XYZ file of C-alpha atoms in Angstrom:
188
model
C 0.000 0.000 0.000
C 1.379 3.334 -1.062
C 0.072 6.859 -0.787
C 1.416 10.143 -2.071
C 1.513 13.086 0.334
C -0.893 14.992 -1.928
C -3.344 12.112 -1.732
C -3.093 12.051 2.078
C -3.441 15.871 2.330
C -6.775 15.726 0.489
C -8.297 13.956 3.477
C -8.280 17.073 5.696
C -11.787 16.669 7.091
C -12.095 12.909 6.849
C -9.174 10.827 8.144
C -8.054 7.911 6.007
C -8.606 4.717 7.990
C -7.470 1.247 7.025
C -7.333 -2.280 8.415
C -5.206 -4.708 6.454
C -3.099 -7.831 6.708
C 0.372 -7.803 5.171
C 2.692 -10.703 4.388
C 6.086 -9.205 5.244
C 8.045 -12.364 6.074
C 10.371 -12.222 3.044
C 11.073 -8.502 3.485
C 11.724 -8.953 7.228
C 14.097 -11.864 6.563
C 15.945 -9.739 4.025
C 16.539 -7.036 6.644
C 17.239 -9.407 9.561
C 18.930 -12.634 8.518
C 18.432 -14.466 11.842
C 14.637 -14.215 11.608
C 13.194 -17.731 11.386
C 9.599 -16.838 10.527
C 6.995 -14.086 10.708
C 3.236 -14.499 10.777
C 1.063 -12.241 8.619
C 0.971 -8.734 10.093
C -2.375 -7.228 11.091
C -2.222 -3.419 10.761
C -4.922 -0.957 11.761
C -4.208 2.677 11.135
C -5.386 6.168 10.438
C -3.866 9.145 8.649
C -4.904 12.597 9.775
C -3.852 16.039 8.620
C -2.971 18.670 11.201
C -1.244 22.050 11.085
C 2.177 20.378 11.028
C 1.688 17.727 8.350
C 0.405 14.142 8.015
C 0.148 12.112 11.233
C -0.058 8.338 10.961
C -1.191 6.313 13.982
C -0.953 2.533 13.813
C -1.561 -0.675 15.745
C 0.498 -3.693 14.651
C -0.030 -7.333 15.636
C 2.061 -10.303 14.551
C 4.215 -13.160 15.806
C 7.836 -13.575 14.886
C 10.239 -16.413 15.540
C 13.922 -15.740 16.231
C 16.673 -17.860 17.804
C 17.344 -17.653 21.525
C 20.358 -15.466 22.226
C 21.641 -18.154 24.594
C 20.962 -21.531 22.980
C 19.784 -20.659 19.441
C 16.536 -22.587 20.006
C 13.578 -21.016 18.131
C 11.549 -18.595 20.287
C 8.182 -17.162 19.228
C 7.612 -13.549 20.239
C 4.103 -12.087 19.995
C 4.174 -8.409 19.021
C 1.275 -6.023 19.654
C 2.285 -2.374 19.647
C 1.135 1.116 18.731
C 3.140 3.922 17.196
C 2.623 7.336 15.631
C 4.787 9.170 13.138
C 4.629 12.436 11.223
C 5.327 12.308 7.494
C 6.716 15.364 5.719
C 7.897 16.182 2.234
C 11.582 16.079 1.390
C 11.094 19.698 0.228
C 10.320 20.812 3.779
C 13.530 22.092 5.375
C 12.165 23.566 8.606
C 11.301 20.875 11.155
C 11.316 23.257 14.136
C 7.535 22.997 14.563
C 7.931 19.434 15.835
C 8.630 18.520 19.456
C 11.773 16.630 20.437
C 9.708 13.496 21.104
C 7.863 13.554 17.769
C 8.963 10.935 15.263
C 9.277 12.727 11.928
C 9.917 10.807 8.721
C 11.030 12.765 5.671
C 9.650 11.019 2.599
C 11.769 10.710 -0.501
C 9.692 11.391 -3.610
C 6.791 12.317 -1.271
C 5.487 8.734 -1.335
C 4.619 6.759 1.791
C 5.050 2.966 1.490
C 3.150 1.345 4.371
C 5.144 -1.880 4.161
C 8.436 -0.061 4.780
C 6.989 1.812 7.762
C 5.684 -1.388 9.352
C 8.905 -3.344 8.714
C 11.027 -0.620 10.334
C 8.837 -0.573 13.431
C 8.667 -4.371 13.766
C 12.467 -4.584 13.666
C 12.716 -1.955 16.411
C 10.369 -4.022 18.605
C 12.494 -7.197 18.578
C 14.313 -7.422 21.938
C 18.103 -7.637 22.009
C 18.008 -10.568 24.460
C 15.607 -13.355 23.538
C 15.166 -16.305 25.889
C 12.736 -19.216 25.770
C 10.385 -19.802 28.723
C 12.613 -22.697 29.784
C 15.707 -20.472 29.759
C 13.942 -17.706 31.675
C 12.964 -20.149 34.423
C 16.244 -22.112 34.413
C 18.327 -22.496 37.531
C 21.990 -21.490 37.420
C 23.014 -25.154 37.211
C 21.038 -25.523 33.969
C 23.125 -22.987 32.052
C 24.691 -24.323 28.846
C 28.126 -25.813 29.291
C 30.603 -27.935 27.429
C 33.806 -29.845 28.099
C 35.941 -26.839 29.045
C 33.463 -23.959 29.033
C 30.216 -22.837 30.641
C 27.894 -19.841 30.682
C 28.067 -17.807 33.899
C 25.428 -15.436 35.221
C 26.473 -11.971 36.358
C 26.172 -13.079 40.011
C 28.348 -16.121 39.397
C 30.889 -13.968 37.614
C 31.031 -11.500 40.531
C 31.385 -14.349 43.018
C 34.223 -15.837 40.961
C 36.103 -12.541 40.601
C 38.611 -13.668 43.261
C 39.551 -16.646 41.062
C 41.477 -14.365 38.682
C 44.399 -14.420 41.101
C 44.428 -18.202 41.356
C 46.890 -20.083 39.193
C 45.537 -22.651 36.806
C 46.644 -26.075 38.158
C 47.884 -27.030 34.678
C 50.227 -24.035 34.754
C 51.320 -24.359 38.405
C 54.369 -26.426 37.500
C 55.574 -23.721 35.125
C 55.818 -21.106 37.860
C 58.963 -22.819 39.249
C 60.443 -23.439 35.805
C 62.423 -20.187 35.610
C 63.600 -20.200 39.244
C 66.598 -22.376 38.336
C 67.654 -19.893 35.639
C 67.447 -17.011 38.122
C 69.604 -18.881 40.627
C 72.238 -19.695 37.988
C 72.431 -16.062 36.929
C 72.891 -14.875 40.501
C 75.706 -17.432 41.113
C 77.711 -16.168 38.184
């Protein structure tokens, strides 16, 4: 769905409302390569014209699946969020009429592509740390570990801070290795 700014400005008295479902999975995967899947996106929105320019207000609902940031197991995240943005022409140089908290998007070619707007906002909603329910409820002993490695929590790391001064038992024998050389040099 695309609208030109002129088309949106013509709706001064009557806001343009829409309710649509978009299949954005391929476009989302193109922008975020770790995305496993995305359900169709339900978008309800309205465009209104005010003294500043075009205001778009939207509600977005979908489910996405991304890998856990700890174990890479697939995790489904339901998304249901609202956002509002102002859309202005690329010819408009003075943006001083907008508040610091207003989101203002300058449109190239004065064309608004709804799919691009929704994709940008979905990507912003994906958390940086994604954990499955099992991982969220896991005890410290259930953290992933291997033969010579393991994941530590922040508390475990703080409690093990004193271990930095301890010598690795495999290297303990090497600490006396150069003592003989030092003694020989002092005898000469």
